[in-house]
PDB file of C-alpha atoms and ligand atoms in Angstrom:
ATOM      1  CA  MET A   1      -3.952  -6.793  12.799  1.00 43.00           C
ATOM      2  CA  PRO A   2      -5.022  -9.241  10.106  1.00 43.00           C
ATOM      3  CA  GLY A   3      -8.254  -8.407   8.356  1.00 43.00           C
ATOM      4  CA  SER A   4      -8.415  -4.789   9.435  1.00 48.00           C
ATOM      5  CA  GLY A   5      -9.297  -2.319   6.735  1.00 47.00           C
ATOM      6  CA  PRO A   6      -8.859   1.390   6.274  1.00 49.00           C
ATOM      7  CA  ASP A   7     -10.411   3.403   9.084  1.00 48.00           C
ATOM      8  CA  VAL A   8     -11.344   6.877   7.960  1.00 49.00           C
ATOM      9  CA  THR A   9     -13.279   7.964  11.030  1.00 48.00           C
ATOM     10  CA  ARG A  10     -10.620  10.315  12.350  1.00 47.00           C
ATOM     11  CA  SER A  11      -9.430  11.722   9.025  1.00 47.00           C
ATOM     12  CA  ALA A  12     -12.817  13.352   8.572  1.00 46.00           C
ATOM     13  CA  THR A  13     -12.135  15.494  11.638  1.00 47.00           C
ATOM     14  CA  ALA A  14      -9.089  17.074  10.009  1.00 48.00           C
ATOM     15  CA  ALA A  15     -10.142  20.089   8.019  1.00 52.00           C
ATOM     16  CA  ALA A  16      -8.961  19.833   4.426  1.00 60.00           C
ATOM     17  CA  ASP A  17      -6.194  22.377   3.940  1.00 72.00           C
ATOM     18  CA  GLU A  18      -4.473  22.501   0.593  1.00 79.00           C
ATOM     19  CA  THR A  19      -1.327  24.052   2.065  1.00 86.00           C
ATOM     20  CA  ARG A  20      -0.681  20.832   3.991  1.00 96.00           C
ATOM     21  CA  PRO A  21       1.400  18.151   2.303  1.00 98.00           C
ATOM     22  CA  VAL A  22      -0.633  15.048   1.455  1.00 98.00           C
ATOM     23  CA  ILE A  23       0.584  11.800   2.998  1.00 98.00           C
ATOM     24  CA  ALA A  24      -0.709   8.581   1.442  1.00 98.00           C
ATOM     25  CA  VAL A  25      -1.559   6.041   4.143  1.00 98.00           C
ATOM     26  CA  PRO A  26      -2.929   2.566   3.445  1.00 98.00           C
ATOM     27  CA  TRP A  27      -4.565   0.553   6.270  1.00 98.00           C
ATOM     28  CA  PRO A  28      -4.342   3.174   9.028  1.00 98.00           C
ATOM     29  CA  THR A  29      -5.746   3.027  12.528  1.00 97.00           C
ATOM     30  CA  PRO A  30      -6.867   6.301  14.111  1.00 98.00           C
ATOM     31  CA  ASP A  31      -3.546   6.905  15.912  1.00 98.00           C
ATOM     32  CA  TYR A  32      -1.631   7.077  12.605  1.00 98.00           C
ATOM     33  CA  LEU A  33      -4.053   9.670  11.279  1.00 98.00           C
ATOM     34  CA  ASP A  34      -3.891  11.756  14.444  1.00 98.00           C
ATOM     35  CA  ALA A  35      -0.079  11.618  14.460  1.00 98.00           C
ATOM     36  CA  LEU A  36       0.041  12.810  10.834  1.00 98.00           C
ATOM     37  CA  THR A  37      -2.518  15.553  11.359  1.00 98.00           C
ATOM     38  CA  ARG A  38      -0.756  16.833  14.449  1.00 98.00           C
ATOM     39  CA  ALA A  39       2.524  16.967  12.504  1.00 98.00           C
ATOM     40  CA  GLY A  40       0.894  19.205   9.876  1.00 98.00           C
ATOM     41  CA  ALA A  41      -0.043  16.717   7.153  1.00 98.00           C
ATOM     42  CA  GLU A  42      -3.256  16.008   5.280  1.00 98.00           C
ATOM     43  CA  PRO A  43      -3.619  12.202   5.468  1.00 98.00           C
ATOM     44  CA  ARG A  44      -4.978  10.550   2.352  1.00 98.00           C
ATOM     45  CA  VAL A  45      -6.282   7.070   3.187  1.00 98.00           C
ATOM     46  CA  LEU A  46      -5.653   4.848   0.164  1.00 98.00           C
ATOM     47  CA  ASP A  47      -8.367   2.499  -1.040  1.00 97.00           C
ATOM     48  CA  PRO A  48      -6.688  -0.297  -3.023  1.00 97.00           C
ATOM     49  CA  SER A  49      -9.941  -0.973  -4.914  1.00 97.00           C
ATOM     50  CA  LYS A  50      -9.965   2.585  -6.306  1.00 97.00           C
ATOM     51  CA  ASP A  51      -6.507   4.108  -5.882  1.00 98.00           C
ATOM     52  CA  ASP A  52      -4.485   2.657  -8.740  1.00 97.00           C
ATOM     53  CA  LEU A  53      -0.706   2.650  -8.592  1.00 98.00           C
ATOM     54  CA  PRO A  54       1.433   4.486  -9.387  1.00 97.00           C
ATOM     55  CA  ALA A  55      -1.108   7.112 -10.578  1.00 97.00           C
ATOM     56  CA  VAL A  56      -2.448   7.886  -7.089  1.00 98.00           C
ATOM     57  CA  LEU A  57       1.015   9.075  -6.075  1.00 98.00           C
ATOM     58  CA  ASP A  58       0.709  12.011  -8.493  1.00 97.00           C
ATOM     59  CA  ALA A  59      -1.514  13.577  -5.822  1.00 96.00           C
ATOM     60  CA  CYS A  60       0.670  12.647  -2.823  1.00 98.00           C
ATOM     61  CA  ASP A  61       3.785  14.206  -1.272  1.00 98.00           C
ATOM     62  CA  GLY A  62       4.808  11.303   0.971  1.00 98.00           C
ATOM     63  CA  VAL A  63       3.881   7.833   2.205  1.00 98.00           C
ATOM     64  CA  LEU A  64       3.272   6.332   5.650  1.00 99.00           C
ATOM     65  CA  LEU A  65       3.372   2.521   5.844  1.00 99.00           C
ATOM     66  CA  THR A  66       1.505   1.126   8.854  1.00 98.00           C
ATOM     67  CA  GLY A  67       1.375  -1.949  11.079  1.00 98.00           C
ATOM     68  CA  GLY A  68      -0.429  -5.222  10.355  1.00 98.00           C
ATOM     69  CA  ALA A  69       0.053  -8.864   9.365  1.00 98.00           C
ATOM     70  CA  ASP A  70       3.241 -10.576   8.195  1.00 98.00           C
ATOM     71  CA  VAL A  71       4.701 -10.241   4.694  1.00 98.00           C
ATOM     72  CA  ASP A  72       4.383 -13.414   2.593  1.00 98.00           C
ATOM     73  CA  PRO A  73       7.852 -15.070   2.801  1.00 98.00           C
ATOM     74  CA  VAL A  74       7.597 -15.995  -0.894  1.00 98.00           C
ATOM     75  CA  LEU A  75       8.174 -12.297  -1.547  1.00 98.00           C
ATOM     76  CA  TYR A  76      11.664 -12.519  -0.042  1.00 98.00           C
ATOM     77  CA  ALA A  77      12.425 -15.935  -1.530  1.00 97.00           C
ATOM     78  CA  ASP A  78      12.040 -17.883   1.715  1.00 97.00           C
ATOM     79  CA  PRO A  79      10.500 -21.198   0.615  1.00 94.00           C
ATOM     80  CA  GLU A  80       9.177 -22.198   4.052  1.00 95.00           C
ATOM     81  CA  ARG A  81       6.422 -20.351   5.856  1.00 97.00           C
ATOM     82  CA  HIS A  82       6.786 -20.522   9.652  1.00 97.00           C
ATOM     83  CA  PRO A  83       3.577 -21.755  11.388  1.00 97.00           C
ATOM     84  CA  THR A  84       3.212 -18.406  13.171  1.00 97.00           C
ATOM     85  CA  THR A  85       3.421 -16.371   9.950  1.00 97.00           C
ATOM     86  CA  VAL A  86       0.022 -14.904   9.032  1.00 96.00           C
ATOM     87  CA  VAL A  87      -0.147 -13.214   5.644  1.00 97.00           C
ATOM     88  CA  ASP A  88      -2.477 -10.944   3.701  1.00 97.00           C
ATOM     89  CA  ARG A  89      -1.185 -11.325   0.163  1.00 97.00           C
ATOM     90  CA  ALA A  90      -3.504  -8.744  -1.423  1.00 98.00           C
ATOM     91  CA  ARG A  91      -2.243  -6.151   1.034  1.00 98.00           C
ATOM     92  CA  ASP A  92       1.374  -7.234   0.442  1.00 98.00           C
ATOM     93  CA  ASP A  93       1.038  -6.832  -3.304  1.00 98.00           C
ATOM     94  CA  TYR A  94      -0.526  -3.383  -3.047  1.00 98.00           C
ATOM     95  CA  GLU A  95       1.900  -2.046  -0.429  1.00 98.00           C
ATOM     96  CA  ILE A  96       5.020  -3.434  -2.098  1.00 98.00           C
ATOM     97  CA  ALA A  97       3.977  -1.847  -5.392  1.00 98.00           C
ATOM     98  CA  LEU A  98       3.250   1.392  -3.519  1.00 98.00           C
ATOM     99  CA  THR A  99       6.629   1.307  -1.788  1.00 98.00           C
ATOM    100  CA  ARG A 100       8.575   0.609  -4.972  1.00 98.00           C
ATOM    101  CA  ALA A 101       6.771   3.417  -6.791  1.00 98.00           C
ATOM    102  CA  ALA A 102       7.484   5.808  -3.910  1.00 98.00           C
ATOM    103  CA  LEU A 103      11.159   4.772  -3.819  1.00 98.00           C
ATOM    104  CA  ASP A 104      11.408   5.269  -7.609  1.00 97.00           C
ATOM    105  CA  ARG A 105       9.990   8.774  -7.263  1.00 97.00           C
ATOM    106  CA  GLY A 106      12.093   9.672  -4.244  1.00 97.00           C
ATOM    107  CA  LEU A 107       8.940  10.397  -2.220  1.00 98.00           C
ATOM    108  CA  PRO A 108       9.452  10.694   1.545  1.00 98.00           C
ATOM    109  CA  ILE A 109       8.574   7.440   3.337  1.00 99.00           C
ATOM    110  CA  LEU A 110       8.045   6.674   7.025  1.00 99.00           C
ATOM    111  CA  ALA A 111       7.450   2.974   7.665  1.00 99.00           C
ATOM    112  CA  ILE A 112       6.201   1.597  10.993  1.00 98.00           C
ATOM    113  CA  CYS A 113       6.230  -2.001  12.335  1.00 98.00           C
ATOM    114  CA  ARG A 114       4.913  -4.145   9.449  1.00 98.00           C
ATOM    115  CA  GLY A 115       5.781  -1.055   7.393  1.00 98.00           C
ATOM    116  CA  VAL A 116       9.538  -1.395   7.974  1.00 98.00           C
ATOM    117  CA  GLN A 117       9.241  -5.049   6.987  1.00 98.00           C
ATOM    118  CA  VAL A 118       7.368  -4.116   3.791  1.00 98.00           C
ATOM    119  CA  LEU A 119       9.965  -1.432   3.048  1.00 99.00           C
ATOM    120  CA  ASN A 120      12.885  -3.822   3.517  1.00 98.00           C
ATOM    121  CA  VAL A 121      11.298  -6.547   1.357  1.00 98.00           C
ATOM    122  CA  ALA A 122      10.217  -4.078  -1.351  1.00 98.00           C
ATOM    123  CA  ALA A 123      13.828  -2.849  -1.560  1.00 98.00           C
ATOM    124  CA  GLY A 124      15.308  -6.366  -1.748  1.00 98.00           C
ATOM    125  CA  GLY A 125      15.886  -7.410   1.870  1.00 98.00           C
ATOM    126  CA  SER A 126      14.555 -10.332   3.923  1.00 98.00           C
ATOM    127  CA  LEU A 127      12.907 -10.980   7.306  1.00 98.00           C
ATOM    128  CA  VAL A 128      13.247 -13.142  10.400  1.00 98.00           C
ATOM    129  CA  GLN A 129       9.899 -14.978  10.378  1.00 98.00           C
ATOM    130  CA  ASP A 130       9.649 -15.666  14.102  1.00 98.00           C
ATOM    131  CA  LEU A 131      12.060 -14.142  16.614  1.00 97.00           C
ATOM    132  CA  PRO A 132      11.230 -16.483  19.542  1.00 96.00           C
ATOM    133  CA  SER A 133      11.973 -19.553  17.348  1.00 96.00           C
ATOM    134  CA  GLU A 134      14.972 -18.253  15.413  1.00 94.00           C
ATOM    135  CA  GLN A 135      16.604 -16.275  18.237  1.00 93.00           C
ATOM    136  CA  PRO A 136      15.542 -17.929  21.525  1.00 93.00           C
ATOM    137  CA  ALA A 137      17.814 -15.617  23.524  1.00 92.00           C
ATOM    138  CA  ALA A 138      16.087 -12.510  22.166  1.00 94.00           C
ATOM    139  CA  LEU A 139      14.400 -10.111  24.581  1.00 95.00           C
ATOM    140  CA  PRO A 140      10.582 -10.069  24.693  1.00 95.00           C
ATOM    141  CA  HIS A 141       9.638  -7.897  21.698  1.00 97.00           C
ATOM    142  CA  LYS A 142       5.866  -8.324  22.068  1.00 95.00           C
ATOM    143  CA  PRO A 143       5.146  -8.024  25.790  1.00 92.00           C
ATOM    144  CA  GLY A 144       1.413  -7.259  25.625  1.00 92.00           C
ATOM    145  CA  GLY A 145      -0.318  -4.658  27.752  1.00 93.00           C
ATOM    146  CA  ALA A 146      -1.100  -1.061  26.860  1.00 94.00           C
ATOM    147  CA  PRO A 147      -0.138   0.133  23.361  1.00 95.00           C
ATOM    148  CA  ASP A 148       2.422   2.584  24.759  1.00 94.00           C
ATOM    149  CA  ARG A 149       4.064   0.065  27.094  1.00 95.00           C
ATOM    150  CA  VAL A 150       7.849   0.094  26.701  1.00 96.00           C
ATOM    151  CA  ALA A 151       9.103  -3.337  25.572  1.00 97.00           C
ATOM    152  CA  HIS A 152      12.833  -2.661  25.589  1.00 97.00           C
ATOM    153  CA  GLU A 153      15.402   0.014  24.882  1.00 98.00           C
ATOM    154  CA  ILE A 154      17.102   0.590  21.534  1.00 98.00           C
ATOM    155  CA  ASP A 155      20.625   1.761  20.762  1.00 98.00           C
ATOM    156  CA  VAL A 156      20.413   4.491  18.144  1.00 98.00           C
ATOM    157  CA  ARG A 157      23.474   4.907  15.946  1.00 98.00           C
ATOM    158  CA  PRO A 158      24.903   8.414  16.034  1.00 95.00           C
ATOM    159  CA  ASP A 159      25.118  10.254  12.697  1.00 94.00           C
ATOM    160  CA  THR A 160      21.840   8.769  11.461  1.00 98.00           C
ATOM    161  CA  ARG A 161      18.654  10.563  10.480  1.00 98.00           C
ATOM    162  CA  LEU A 162      16.906   8.701  13.289  1.00 98.00           C
ATOM    163  CA  ALA A 163      19.371  10.081  15.873  1.00 98.00           C
ATOM    164  CA  ARG A 164      18.795  13.630  14.610  1.00 97.00           C
ATOM    165  CA  LEU A 165      14.996  13.245  14.657  1.00 98.00           C
ATOM    166  CA  LEU A 166      14.923  11.796  18.176  1.00 96.00           C
ATOM    167  CA  GLY A 167      17.341  14.440  19.447  1.00 89.00           C
ATOM    168  CA  GLY A 168      16.673  15.157  23.113  1.00 87.00           C
ATOM    169  CA  ARG A 169      14.684  11.946  23.569  1.00 93.00           C
ATOM    170  CA  LEU A 170      17.931   9.965  23.642  1.00 95.00           C
ATOM    171  CA  ASP A 171      19.977   9.559  26.795  1.00 94.00           C
ATOM    172  CA  THR A 172      23.728  10.148  26.867  1.00 94.00           C
ATOM    173  CA  SER A 173      24.274   6.568  25.652  1.00 95.00           C
ATOM    174  CA  HIS A 174      21.980   7.195  22.624  1.00 97.00           C
ATOM    175  CA  ARG A 175      19.306   4.951  24.100  1.00 98.00           C
ATOM    176  CA  VAL A 176      15.536   5.295  24.334  1.00 98.00           C
ATOM    177  CA  GLY A 177      12.745   2.927  25.435  1.00 98.00           C
ATOM    178  CA  VAL A 178      10.312   1.840  22.709  1.00 98.00           C
ATOM    179  CA  ASN A 179       6.913   0.125  22.560  1.00 98.00           C
ATOM    180  CA  SER A 180       7.793  -2.550  20.022  1.00 97.00           C
ATOM    181  CA  ARG A 181       5.320  -5.419  19.572  1.00 96.00           C
ATOM    182  CA  HIS A 182       6.480  -7.727  16.820  1.00 97.00           C
ATOM    183  CA  HIS A 183       7.513 -11.334  16.235  1.00 97.00           C
ATOM    184  CA  GLN A 184       9.325 -10.672  12.950  1.00 98.00           C
ATOM    185  CA  SER A 185      12.194  -8.320  12.127  1.00 98.00           C
ATOM    186  CA  VAL A 186      14.567  -7.213   9.395  1.00 98.00           C
ATOM    187  CA  LYS A 187      17.085  -9.989   8.606  1.00 98.00           C
ATOM    188  CA  LYS A 188      19.156  -9.210   5.491  1.00 98.00           C
ATOM    189  CA  ILE A 189      19.025  -5.451   5.104  1.00 98.00           C
ATOM    190  CA  ALA A 190      18.056  -4.154   1.656  1.00 98.00           C
ATOM    191  CA  PRO A 191      20.825  -2.771  -0.581  1.00 98.00           C
ATOM    192  CA  GLY A 192      21.350   0.952  -0.064  1.00 98.00           C
ATOM    193  CA  PHE A 193      19.919   0.909   3.475  1.00 98.00           C
ATOM    194  CA  HIS A 194      21.722   1.223   6.827  1.00 98.00           C
ATOM    195  CA  VAL A 195      20.753  -0.019  10.274  1.00 98.00           C
ATOM    196  CA  SER A 196      19.939   3.013  12.430  1.00 98.00           C
ATOM    197  CA  ALA A 197      18.934   1.255  15.672  1.00 98.00           C
ATOM    198  CA  THR A 198      19.140  -2.168  17.305  1.00 98.00           C
ATOM    199  CA  ALA A 199      17.756  -3.667  20.515  1.00 98.00           C
ATOM    200  CA  PRO A 200      20.337  -4.811  23.102  1.00 97.00           C
ATOM    201  CA  ASP A 201      19.911  -8.395  21.773  1.00 97.00           C
ATOM    202  CA  GLY A 202      20.926  -7.284  18.271  1.00 97.00           C
ATOM    203  CA  VAL A 203      17.448  -7.305  16.710  1.00 98.00           C
ATOM    204  CA  ILE A 204      17.197  -4.576  14.072  1.00 98.00           C
ATOM    205  CA  GLU A 205      14.733  -1.899  15.213  1.00 98.00           C
ATOM    206  CA  ALA A 206      15.216   0.825  12.564  1.00 98.00           C
ATOM    207  CA  ILE A 207      16.629   1.210   9.056  1.00 98.00           C
ATOM    208  CA  GLU A 208      17.086   4.152   6.733  1.00 98.00           C
ATOM    209  CA  GLN A 209      18.242   4.938   3.220  1.00 98.00           C
ATOM    210  CA  PRO A 210      20.853   7.668   3.645  1.00 96.00           C
ATOM    211  CA  ASP A 211      20.789   8.768  -0.001  1.00 94.00           C
ATOM    212  CA  ALA A 212      17.009   9.331  -0.110  1.00 96.00           C
ATOM    213  CA  PRO A 213      15.343  12.668   0.744  1.00 95.00           C
ATOM    214  CA  PHE A 214      13.572  10.885   3.631  1.00 98.00           C
ATOM    215  CA  CYS A 215      13.260   7.110   3.952  1.00 98.00           C
ATOM    216  CA  LEU A 216      13.065   5.690   7.479  1.00 99.00           C
ATOM    217  CA  GLY A 217      11.538   2.554   8.947  1.00 99.00           C
ATOM    218  CA  VAL A 218      11.054   1.799  12.642  1.00 98.00           C
ATOM    219  CA  GLN A 219       9.953  -1.437  14.244  1.00 98.00           C
ATOM    220  CA  TRP A 220       8.069   0.126  17.169  1.00 98.00           C
ATOM    221  CA  HIS A 221       4.853   2.203  17.252  1.00 98.00           C
ATOM    222  CA  PRO A 222       5.558   5.942  17.550  1.00 98.00           C
ATOM    223  CA  GLU A 223       1.965   6.732  16.500  1.00 98.00           C
ATOM    224  CA  ASN A 224       0.665   5.501  19.871  1.00 98.00           C
ATOM    225  CA  PHE A 225       2.368   8.526  21.479  1.00 97.00           C
ATOM    226  CA  TRP A 226       0.697  11.210  19.363  1.00 96.00           C
ATOM    227  CA  ARG A 227      -0.991  12.715  22.446  1.00 95.00           C
ATOM    228  CA  THR A 228       2.278  13.246  24.342  1.00 96.00           C
ATOM    229  CA  GLY A 229       4.527  13.958  21.367  1.00 94.00           C
ATOM    230  CA  THR A 230       7.231  11.573  22.576  1.00 96.00           C
ATOM    231  CA  PHE A 231       8.067  10.497  19.011  1.00 98.00           C
ATOM    232  CA  ALA A 232       6.502  13.460  17.176  1.00 97.00           C
ATOM    233  CA  GLY A 233       9.899  14.169  15.599  1.00 98.00           C
ATOM    234  CA  LEU A 234       9.533  11.159  13.315  1.00 98.00           C
ATOM    235  CA  PHE A 235       6.228  12.394  11.880  1.00 98.00           C
ATOM    236  CA  GLU A 236       7.493  15.985  11.707  1.00 98.00           C
ATOM    237  CA  GLY A 237      10.526  14.764   9.770  1.00 98.00           C
ATOM    238  CA  LEU A 238       8.273  13.007   7.256  1.00 98.00           C
ATOM    239  CA  VAL A 239       5.999  16.036   6.921  1.00 98.00           C
ATOM    240  CA  ASP A 240       8.907  18.498   6.552  1.00 98.00           C
ATOM    241  CA  ALA A 241      10.322  16.365   3.732  1.00 98.00           C
ATOM    242  CA  ALA A 242       6.867  16.061   2.150  1.00 98.00           C
ATOM    243  CA  ARG A 243       6.472  19.851   2.294  1.00 97.00           C
ATOM    244  CA  LEU A 244       9.705  20.221   0.299  1.00 97.00           C
ATOM    245  CA  GLU A 245       8.449  17.614  -2.170  1.00 97.00           C
ATOM    246  CA  LYS A 246       5.190  19.546  -2.555  1.00 96.00           C
ATOM    247  CA  LEU A 247       7.116  22.766  -3.272  1.00 95.00           C
ATOM    248  CA  ARG A 248       9.411  20.984  -5.688  1.00 93.00           C
ATOM    249  CA  ARG A 249       6.469  19.724  -7.721  1.00 87.00           C
ATOM    250  CA  ALA A 250       4.423  22.949  -7.549  1.00 86.00           C
TER     251      ALA A 250
HETATM  252 MN1  LIG B 301      11.511  -4.898  19.373  1.00 97.47          MN
END
């Protein structure tokens, strides 16, 4: 959502509790904050005008990267910007610096939608700028409708962190329906990362860094299911890893 800023209305409802790990979250919508709070975290909404990097991470135990506009293709050395690509360069610069600092520190990271694209670019990968133009045979990945509407299924690779976190949500073929809504996707995967899920048309829907304590990016929107808990395992995985990070630094 281009132009949207941090929304702190819901975070104020979460009682501050210093035993909860602190998750840094730039540009959240209320669903991200509710998903984090329900998983046991204390969300800290970052304000780029005040929260300097990397210093702000001294007070954080993990990072959640959220949805939004497209990453500037200049940042992954693509010289041509597709007409559908809408960028917010100030946000790109802040979030890529945030992501690199978090990767350097080994902080747990969960990255959602635009977030997985930021994560992949920050770590040296590239993006498909417009799926309908570059892969005309692709399934509809942005079908419209309610936020929790299932767009397509994904095939989750066994022996990945994602497969473990989704556990019983997967059918016997390691498939689950997801509410993706995107026109871009991971193209060249960043060094050190693995693909952990693809759509039936081959579009990359999740990546992870197997050597990190917790570093996972998904192309769909698990936060929209915070009321039902369908994808709560992803947030609980982030918060569990952040709790260990908090203990490690105590
Ligand atoms: Mn998709």
